[in-house]
Coordinates of N, CA and C and ligand atoms in Angstrom, one line a residue:
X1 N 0.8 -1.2 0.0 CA 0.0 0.0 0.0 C 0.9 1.3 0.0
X2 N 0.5 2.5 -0.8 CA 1.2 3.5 -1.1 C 1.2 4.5 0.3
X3 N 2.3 5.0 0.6 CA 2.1 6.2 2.0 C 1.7 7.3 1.4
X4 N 0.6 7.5 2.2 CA -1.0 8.6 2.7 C 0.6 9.6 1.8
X5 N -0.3 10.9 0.5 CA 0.4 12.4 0.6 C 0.7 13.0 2.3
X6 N 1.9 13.9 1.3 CA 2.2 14.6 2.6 C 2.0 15.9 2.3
X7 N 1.1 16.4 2.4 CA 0.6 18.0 1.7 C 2.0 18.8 2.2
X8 N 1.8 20.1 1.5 CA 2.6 21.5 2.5 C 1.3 22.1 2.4
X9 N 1.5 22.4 3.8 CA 0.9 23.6 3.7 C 1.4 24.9 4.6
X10 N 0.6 25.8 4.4 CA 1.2 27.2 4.8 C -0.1 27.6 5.9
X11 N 0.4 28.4 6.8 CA -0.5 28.6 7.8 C -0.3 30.4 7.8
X12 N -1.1 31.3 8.3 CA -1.1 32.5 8.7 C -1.7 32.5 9.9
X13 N -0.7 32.7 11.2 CA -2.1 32.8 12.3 C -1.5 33.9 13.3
X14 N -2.4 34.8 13.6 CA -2.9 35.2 14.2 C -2.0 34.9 15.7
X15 N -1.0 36.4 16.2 CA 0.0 36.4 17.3 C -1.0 36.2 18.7
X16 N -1.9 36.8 18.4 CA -2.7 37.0 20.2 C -3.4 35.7 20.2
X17 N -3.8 34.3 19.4 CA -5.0 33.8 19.6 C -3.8 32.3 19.1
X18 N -3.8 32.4 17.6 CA -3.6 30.7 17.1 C -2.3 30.5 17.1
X19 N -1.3 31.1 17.3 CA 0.0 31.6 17.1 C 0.3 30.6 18.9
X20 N -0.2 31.8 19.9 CA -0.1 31.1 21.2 C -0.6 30.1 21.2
X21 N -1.4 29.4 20.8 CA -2.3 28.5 20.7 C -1.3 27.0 20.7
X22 N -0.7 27.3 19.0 CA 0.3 26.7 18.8 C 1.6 26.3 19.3
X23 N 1.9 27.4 20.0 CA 3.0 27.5 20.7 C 2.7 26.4 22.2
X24 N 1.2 26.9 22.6 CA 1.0 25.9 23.9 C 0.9 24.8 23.4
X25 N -0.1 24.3 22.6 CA 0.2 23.0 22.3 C 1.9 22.1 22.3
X26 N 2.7 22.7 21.8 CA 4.1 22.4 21.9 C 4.6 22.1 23.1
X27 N 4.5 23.0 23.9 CA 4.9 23.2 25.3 C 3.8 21.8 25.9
X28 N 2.8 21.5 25.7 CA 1.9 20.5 26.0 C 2.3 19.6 25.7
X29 N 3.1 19.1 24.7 CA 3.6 17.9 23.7 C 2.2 17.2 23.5
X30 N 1.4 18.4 22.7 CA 0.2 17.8 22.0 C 0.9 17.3 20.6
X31 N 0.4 16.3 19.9 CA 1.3 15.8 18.9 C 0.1 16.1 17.6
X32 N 0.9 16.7 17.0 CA -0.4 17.1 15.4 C 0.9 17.1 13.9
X33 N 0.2 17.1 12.9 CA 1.4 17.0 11.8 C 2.1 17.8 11.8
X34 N 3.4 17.5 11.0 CA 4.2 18.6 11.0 C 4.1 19.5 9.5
X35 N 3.3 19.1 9.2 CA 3.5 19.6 7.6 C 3.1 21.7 7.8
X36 N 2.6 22.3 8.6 CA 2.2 23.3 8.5 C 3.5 24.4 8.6
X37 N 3.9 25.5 7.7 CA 4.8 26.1 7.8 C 4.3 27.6 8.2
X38 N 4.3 28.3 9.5 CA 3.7 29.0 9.7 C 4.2 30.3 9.5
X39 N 3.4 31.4 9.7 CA 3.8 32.8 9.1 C 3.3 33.6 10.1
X40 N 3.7 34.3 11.3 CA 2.7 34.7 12.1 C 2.4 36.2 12.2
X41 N 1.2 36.6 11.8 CA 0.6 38.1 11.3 C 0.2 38.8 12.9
X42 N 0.2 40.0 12.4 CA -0.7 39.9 14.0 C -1.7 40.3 14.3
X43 N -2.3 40.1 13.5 CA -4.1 40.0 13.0 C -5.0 39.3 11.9
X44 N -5.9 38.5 12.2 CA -6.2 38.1 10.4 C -6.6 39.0 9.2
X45 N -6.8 40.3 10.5 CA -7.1 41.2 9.2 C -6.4 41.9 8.4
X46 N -4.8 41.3 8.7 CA -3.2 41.8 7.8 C -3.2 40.7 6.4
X47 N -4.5 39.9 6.7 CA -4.2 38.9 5.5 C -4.6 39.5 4.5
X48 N -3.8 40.0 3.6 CA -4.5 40.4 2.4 C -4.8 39.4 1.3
X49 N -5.7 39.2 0.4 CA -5.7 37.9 -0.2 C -5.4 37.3 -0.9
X50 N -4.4 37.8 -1.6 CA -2.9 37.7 -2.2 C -2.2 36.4 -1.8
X51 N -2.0 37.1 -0.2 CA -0.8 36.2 0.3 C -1.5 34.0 -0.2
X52 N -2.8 34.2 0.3 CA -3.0 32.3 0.3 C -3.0 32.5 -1.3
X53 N -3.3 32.9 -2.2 CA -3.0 33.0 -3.7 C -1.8 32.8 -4.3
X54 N -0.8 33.8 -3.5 CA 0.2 33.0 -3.8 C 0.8 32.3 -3.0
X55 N 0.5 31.8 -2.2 CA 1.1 30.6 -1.2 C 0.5 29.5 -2.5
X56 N -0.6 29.2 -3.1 CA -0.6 28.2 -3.8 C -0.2 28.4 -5.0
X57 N 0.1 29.9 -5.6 CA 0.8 29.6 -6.7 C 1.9 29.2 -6.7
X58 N 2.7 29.2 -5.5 CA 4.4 28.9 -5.4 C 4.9 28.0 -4.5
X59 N 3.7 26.6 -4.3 CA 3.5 25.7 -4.1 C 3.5 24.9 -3.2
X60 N 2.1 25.6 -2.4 CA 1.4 25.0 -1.2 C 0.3 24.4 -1.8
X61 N -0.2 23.1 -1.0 CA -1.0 22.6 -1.3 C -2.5 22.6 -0.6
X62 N -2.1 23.7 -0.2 CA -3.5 24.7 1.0 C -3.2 25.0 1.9
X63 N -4.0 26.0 2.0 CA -3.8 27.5 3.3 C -4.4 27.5 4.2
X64 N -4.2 27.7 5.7 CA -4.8 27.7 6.6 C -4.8 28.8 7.1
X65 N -5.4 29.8 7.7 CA -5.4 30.8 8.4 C -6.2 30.8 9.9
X66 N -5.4 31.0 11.0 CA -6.2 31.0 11.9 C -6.1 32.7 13.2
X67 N -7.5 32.6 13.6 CA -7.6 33.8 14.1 C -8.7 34.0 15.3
X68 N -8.8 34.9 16.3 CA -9.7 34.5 17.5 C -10.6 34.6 17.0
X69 N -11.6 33.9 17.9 CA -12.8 33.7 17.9 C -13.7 35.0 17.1
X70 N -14.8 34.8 17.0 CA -15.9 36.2 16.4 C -15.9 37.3 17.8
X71 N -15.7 38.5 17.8 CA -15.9 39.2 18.8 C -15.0 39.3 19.5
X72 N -13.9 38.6 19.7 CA -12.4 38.5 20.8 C -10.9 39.3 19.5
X73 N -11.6 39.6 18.8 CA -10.1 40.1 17.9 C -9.5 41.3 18.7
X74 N -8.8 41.5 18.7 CA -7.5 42.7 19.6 C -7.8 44.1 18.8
X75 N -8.3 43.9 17.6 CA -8.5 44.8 17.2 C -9.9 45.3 16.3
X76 N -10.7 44.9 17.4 CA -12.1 44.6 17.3 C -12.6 44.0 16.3
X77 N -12.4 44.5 14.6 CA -13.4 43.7 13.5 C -12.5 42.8 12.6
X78 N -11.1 42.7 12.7 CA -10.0 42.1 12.1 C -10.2 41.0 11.2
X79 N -10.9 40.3 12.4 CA -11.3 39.0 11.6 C -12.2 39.0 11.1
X80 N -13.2 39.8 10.6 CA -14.7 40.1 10.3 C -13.9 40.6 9.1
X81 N -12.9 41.5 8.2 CA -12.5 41.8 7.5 C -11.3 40.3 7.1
X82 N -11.3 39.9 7.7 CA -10.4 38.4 7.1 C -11.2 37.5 6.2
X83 N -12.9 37.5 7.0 CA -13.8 36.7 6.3 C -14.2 37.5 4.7
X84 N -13.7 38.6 4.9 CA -14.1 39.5 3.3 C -12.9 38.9 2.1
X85 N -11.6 38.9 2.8 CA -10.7 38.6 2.4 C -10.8 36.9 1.9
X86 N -11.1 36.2 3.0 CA -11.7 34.5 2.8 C -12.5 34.2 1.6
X87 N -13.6 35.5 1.4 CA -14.9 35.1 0.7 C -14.1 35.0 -1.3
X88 N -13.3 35.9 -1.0 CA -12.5 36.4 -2.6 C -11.7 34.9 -2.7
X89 N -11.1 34.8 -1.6 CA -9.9 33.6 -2.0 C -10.8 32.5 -2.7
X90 N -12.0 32.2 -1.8 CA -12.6 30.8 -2.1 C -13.5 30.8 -3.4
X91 N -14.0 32.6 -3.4 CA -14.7 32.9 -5.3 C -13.6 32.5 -6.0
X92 N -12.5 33.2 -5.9 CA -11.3 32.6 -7.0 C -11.2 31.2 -7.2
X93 N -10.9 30.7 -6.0 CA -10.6 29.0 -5.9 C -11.6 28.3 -7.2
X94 N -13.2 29.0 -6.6 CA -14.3 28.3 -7.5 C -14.2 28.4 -8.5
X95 N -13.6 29.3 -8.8 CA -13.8 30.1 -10.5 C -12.8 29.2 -11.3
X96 N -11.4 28.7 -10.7 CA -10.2 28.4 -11.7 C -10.5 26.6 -11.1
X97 N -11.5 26.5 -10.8 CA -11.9 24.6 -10.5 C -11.6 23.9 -9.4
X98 N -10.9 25.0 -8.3 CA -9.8 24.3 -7.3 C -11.1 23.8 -5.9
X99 N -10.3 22.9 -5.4 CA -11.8 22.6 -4.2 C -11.4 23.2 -3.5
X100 N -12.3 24.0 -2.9 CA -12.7 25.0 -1.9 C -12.0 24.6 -0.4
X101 N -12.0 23.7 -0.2 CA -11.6 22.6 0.9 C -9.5 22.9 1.0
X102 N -9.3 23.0 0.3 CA -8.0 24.1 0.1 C -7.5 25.0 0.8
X103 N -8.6 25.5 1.9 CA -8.1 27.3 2.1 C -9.2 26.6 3.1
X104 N -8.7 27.3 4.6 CA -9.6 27.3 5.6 C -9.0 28.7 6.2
X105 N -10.2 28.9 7.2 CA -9.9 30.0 8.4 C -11.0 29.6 9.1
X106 N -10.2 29.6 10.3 CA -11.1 29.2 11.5 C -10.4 29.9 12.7
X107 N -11.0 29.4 13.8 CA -10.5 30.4 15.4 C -10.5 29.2 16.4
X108 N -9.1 29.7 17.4 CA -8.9 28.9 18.1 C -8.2 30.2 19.3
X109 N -8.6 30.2 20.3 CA -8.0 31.1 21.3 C -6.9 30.5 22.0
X110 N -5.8 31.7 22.7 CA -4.8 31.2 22.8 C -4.8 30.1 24.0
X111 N -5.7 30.3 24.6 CA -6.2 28.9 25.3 C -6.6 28.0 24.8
X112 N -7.0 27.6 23.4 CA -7.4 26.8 23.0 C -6.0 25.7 21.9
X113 N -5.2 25.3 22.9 CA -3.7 24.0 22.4 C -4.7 22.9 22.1
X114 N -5.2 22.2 22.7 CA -6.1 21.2 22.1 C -6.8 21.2 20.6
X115 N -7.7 22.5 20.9 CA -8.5 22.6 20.1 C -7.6 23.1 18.5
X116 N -6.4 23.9 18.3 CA -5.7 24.4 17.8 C -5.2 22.7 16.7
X117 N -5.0 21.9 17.8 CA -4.6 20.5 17.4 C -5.2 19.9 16.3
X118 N -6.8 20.1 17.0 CA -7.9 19.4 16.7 C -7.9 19.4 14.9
X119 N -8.2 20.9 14.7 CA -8.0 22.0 13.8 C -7.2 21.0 12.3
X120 N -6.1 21.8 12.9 CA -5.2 21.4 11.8 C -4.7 20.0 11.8
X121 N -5.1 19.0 12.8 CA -5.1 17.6 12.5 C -5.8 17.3 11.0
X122 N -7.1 17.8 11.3 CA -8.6 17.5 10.0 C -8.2 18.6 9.3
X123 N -7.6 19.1 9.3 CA -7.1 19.8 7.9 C -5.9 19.1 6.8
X124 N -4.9 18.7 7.6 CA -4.1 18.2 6.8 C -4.5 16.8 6.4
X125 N -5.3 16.2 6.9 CA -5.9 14.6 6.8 C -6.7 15.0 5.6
X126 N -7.1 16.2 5.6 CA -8.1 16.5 4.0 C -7.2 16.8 3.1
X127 N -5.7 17.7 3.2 CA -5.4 18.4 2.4 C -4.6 17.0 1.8
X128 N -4.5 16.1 2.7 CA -3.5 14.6 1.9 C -4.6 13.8 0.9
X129 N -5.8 13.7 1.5 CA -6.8 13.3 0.7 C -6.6 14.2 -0.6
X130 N -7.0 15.0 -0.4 CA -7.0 15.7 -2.0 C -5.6 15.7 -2.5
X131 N -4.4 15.8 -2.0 CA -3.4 15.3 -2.8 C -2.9 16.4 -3.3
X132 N -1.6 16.6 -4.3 CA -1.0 17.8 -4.5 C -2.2 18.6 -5.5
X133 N -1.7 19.8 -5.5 CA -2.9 20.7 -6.0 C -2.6 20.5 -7.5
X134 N -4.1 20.5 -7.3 CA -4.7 20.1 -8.8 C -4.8 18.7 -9.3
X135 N -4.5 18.0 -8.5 CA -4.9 16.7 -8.5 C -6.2 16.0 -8.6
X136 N -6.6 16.3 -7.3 CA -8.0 15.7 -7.2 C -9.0 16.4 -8.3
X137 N -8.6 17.6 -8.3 CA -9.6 18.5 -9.4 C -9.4 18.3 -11.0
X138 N -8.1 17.4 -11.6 CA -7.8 17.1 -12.4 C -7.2 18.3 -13.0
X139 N -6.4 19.1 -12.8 CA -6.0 20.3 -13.1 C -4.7 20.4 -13.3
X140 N -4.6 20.6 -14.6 CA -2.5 20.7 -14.6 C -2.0 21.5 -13.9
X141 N -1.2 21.5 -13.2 CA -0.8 22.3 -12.1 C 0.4 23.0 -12.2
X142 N 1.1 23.4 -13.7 CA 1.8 24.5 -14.4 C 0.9 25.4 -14.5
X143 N -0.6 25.2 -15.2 CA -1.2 25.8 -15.7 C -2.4 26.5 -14.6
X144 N -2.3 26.0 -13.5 CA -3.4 26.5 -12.5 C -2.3 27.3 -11.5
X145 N -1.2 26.7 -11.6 CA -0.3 27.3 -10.9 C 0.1 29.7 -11.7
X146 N -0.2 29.5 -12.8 CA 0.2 30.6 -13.2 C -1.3 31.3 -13.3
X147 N -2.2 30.6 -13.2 CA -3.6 31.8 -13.0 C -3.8 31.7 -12.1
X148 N -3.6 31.2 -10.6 CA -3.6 31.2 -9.2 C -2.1 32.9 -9.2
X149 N -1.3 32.8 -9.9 CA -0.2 34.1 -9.5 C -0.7 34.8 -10.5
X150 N -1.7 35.0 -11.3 CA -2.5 36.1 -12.0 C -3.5 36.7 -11.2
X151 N -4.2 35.8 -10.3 CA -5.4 35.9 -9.3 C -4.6 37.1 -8.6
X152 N -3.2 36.7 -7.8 CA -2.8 37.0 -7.3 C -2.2 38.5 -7.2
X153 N -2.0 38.6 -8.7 CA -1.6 40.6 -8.8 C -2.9 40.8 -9.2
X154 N -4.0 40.0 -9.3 CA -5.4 40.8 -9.6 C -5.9 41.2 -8.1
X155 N -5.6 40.3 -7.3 CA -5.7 40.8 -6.1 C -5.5 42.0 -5.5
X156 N -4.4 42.3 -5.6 CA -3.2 43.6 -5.4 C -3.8 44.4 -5.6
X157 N -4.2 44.6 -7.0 CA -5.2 45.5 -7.5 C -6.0 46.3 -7.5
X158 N -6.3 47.8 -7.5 CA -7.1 48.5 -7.2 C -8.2 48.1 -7.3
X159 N -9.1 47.9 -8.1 CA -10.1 47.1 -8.8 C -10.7 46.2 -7.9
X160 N -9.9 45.4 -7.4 CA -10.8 43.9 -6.4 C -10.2 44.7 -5.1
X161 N -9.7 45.7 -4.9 CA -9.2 46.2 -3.6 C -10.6 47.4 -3.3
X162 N -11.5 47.7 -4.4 CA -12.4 49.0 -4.3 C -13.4 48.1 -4.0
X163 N -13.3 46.7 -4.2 CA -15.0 45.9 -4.3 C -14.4 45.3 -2.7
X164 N -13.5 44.9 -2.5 CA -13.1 44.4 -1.1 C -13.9 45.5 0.0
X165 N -13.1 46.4 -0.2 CA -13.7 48.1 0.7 C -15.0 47.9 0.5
X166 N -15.9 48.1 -0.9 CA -17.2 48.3 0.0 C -18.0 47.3 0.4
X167 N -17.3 45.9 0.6 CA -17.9 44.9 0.8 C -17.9 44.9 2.4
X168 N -16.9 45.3 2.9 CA -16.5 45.4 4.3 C -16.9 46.3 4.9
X169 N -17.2 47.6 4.2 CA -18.3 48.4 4.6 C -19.9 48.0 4.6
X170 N -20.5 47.6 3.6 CA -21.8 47.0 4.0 C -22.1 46.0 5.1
X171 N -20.6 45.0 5.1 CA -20.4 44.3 6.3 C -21.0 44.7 7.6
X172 N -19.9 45.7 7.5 CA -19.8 46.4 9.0 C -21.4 47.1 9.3
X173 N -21.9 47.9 8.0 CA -23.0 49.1 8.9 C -23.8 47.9 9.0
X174 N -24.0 46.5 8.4 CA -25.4 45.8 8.8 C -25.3 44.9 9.5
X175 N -24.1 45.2 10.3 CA -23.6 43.5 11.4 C -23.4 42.5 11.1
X176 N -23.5 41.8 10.0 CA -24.7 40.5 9.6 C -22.9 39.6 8.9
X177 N -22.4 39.1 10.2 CA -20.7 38.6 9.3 C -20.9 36.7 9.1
X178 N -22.5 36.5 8.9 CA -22.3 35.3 8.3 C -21.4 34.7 7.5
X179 N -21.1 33.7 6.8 CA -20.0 33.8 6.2 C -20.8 33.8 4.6
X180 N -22.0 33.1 4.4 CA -22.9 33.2 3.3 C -23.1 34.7 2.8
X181 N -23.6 35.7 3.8 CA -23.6 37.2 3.6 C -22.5 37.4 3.1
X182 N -21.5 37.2 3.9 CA -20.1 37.9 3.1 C -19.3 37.6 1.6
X183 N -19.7 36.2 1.6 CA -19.7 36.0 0.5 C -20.6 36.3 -0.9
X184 N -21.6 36.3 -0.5 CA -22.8 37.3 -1.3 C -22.1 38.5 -1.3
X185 N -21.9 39.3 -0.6 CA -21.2 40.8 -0.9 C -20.3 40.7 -1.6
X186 N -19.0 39.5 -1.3 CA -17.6 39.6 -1.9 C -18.1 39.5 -3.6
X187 N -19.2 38.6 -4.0 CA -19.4 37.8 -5.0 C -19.5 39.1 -5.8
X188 N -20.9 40.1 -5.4 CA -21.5 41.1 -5.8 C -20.6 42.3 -5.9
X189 N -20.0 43.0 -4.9 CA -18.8 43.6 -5.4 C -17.9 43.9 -5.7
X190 N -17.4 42.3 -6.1 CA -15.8 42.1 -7.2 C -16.2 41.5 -8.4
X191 N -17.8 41.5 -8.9 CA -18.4 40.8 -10.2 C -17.1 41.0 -11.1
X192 N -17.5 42.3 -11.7 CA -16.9 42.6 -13.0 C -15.3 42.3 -12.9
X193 N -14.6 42.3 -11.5 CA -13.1 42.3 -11.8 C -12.8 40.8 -11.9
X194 N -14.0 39.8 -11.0 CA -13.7 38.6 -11.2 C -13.9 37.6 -12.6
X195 N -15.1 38.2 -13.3 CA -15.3 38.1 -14.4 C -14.0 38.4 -15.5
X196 N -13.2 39.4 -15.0 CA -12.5 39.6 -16.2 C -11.4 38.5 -15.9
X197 N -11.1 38.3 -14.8 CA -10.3 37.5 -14.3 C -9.9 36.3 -14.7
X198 N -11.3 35.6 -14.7 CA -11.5 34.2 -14.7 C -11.6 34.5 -16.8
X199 N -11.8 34.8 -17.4 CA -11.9 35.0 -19.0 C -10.9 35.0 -19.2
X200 N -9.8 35.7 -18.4 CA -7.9 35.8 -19.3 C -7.4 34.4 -19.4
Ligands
FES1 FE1 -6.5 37.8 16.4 FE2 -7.5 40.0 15.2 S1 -6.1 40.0 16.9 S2 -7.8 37.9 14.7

């Protein structure tokens, strides 16, 4: 029998909440994979959406971002603008065929070593299931690899940077940070730049 993939992946987490998190677990000698290569921001709302874009254009095989809980961010809406950021990564993902299952963000408080474990155990047990990217999706992975780093300066971009803003603004004045809502907003005000996107 062939040995299980061993994904890479890339993590962004979050200094006050999954960062410690991680760190306790260690100090706990909680045991979880080692595949995750972390990057530690100090908010998830520094993720711009670039960065998991090009983490898979330049060859991660999915991104994890982790960040406190809803309501516990250090800098009150952070992660509520992470989830704006999340909603674009995973419209792109949909658009170029990649499985959504790729890219997570979730919350784990710095008290939470166990739970932090729990986390990225069932993440990387998925991301080996699906296998190196573009695999499972049937996707040549030269070729999804270089419109994943097209996504990526389209990201940068004024354009999906003007639909981000007022997505995060409607966000904000109506409370409502479902992740369905936000993605309805991301979908609605990056149409036209994602449309052009996905057509190059
Ligand atoms: Fe942790 Fe903002 S400070 S998500």
């Amino acid at each position: 029998m062939s040995e299980p993939y061993s994904p890479k992946i890339l993590g962004f987490l979050c200094n006050w909440c999954c960062y410690t998190a991680a760190d306790s677990a260690g100090v706990g000698r909680y045991q979880y994979p080692p595949n995750i290569r972390v990057i530690r921001i100090m908010c998830t709302g520094r993720l711009d959406p670039s960065f998991p874009l090009e983490g898979l254009a330049t060859g991660a095989d999915a991104i994890f971002v982790g960040g406190c809980h809803p309501g516990e961010c250090h800098y009150l809406d952070g992660n509520y603008h992470a989830l704006v950021s999340a909603a674009l990564v995973h419209e792109v993902m949909d658009r170029l065929g990649l499985d959504r299952r790729r890219f997570l963000i979730d919350w784990a408080s710095a008290a939470e070593g166990p739970n932090f474990v729990k986390i990225i155990t069932n993440f990387t047990q998925q991301a080996a299931e699906l296998g190196p990217l573009g695999q499972a999706e049937g996707l040549e992975p030269e070729a999804l690899r270089a419109k994943l780093a097209a996504a990526a300066e389209a990201a940068r971009g004024r354009k999906i940077r003007t639909g981000l803003l007022n997505a995060s603004k409607e966000m904000l004045k109506n409370r409502d940070f479902k992740r369905e809502t936000i993605a309805g907003l991301v979908a609605a005000k990056c149409e036209k730049s994602l449309n052009e996107l996905t057509a190059a």
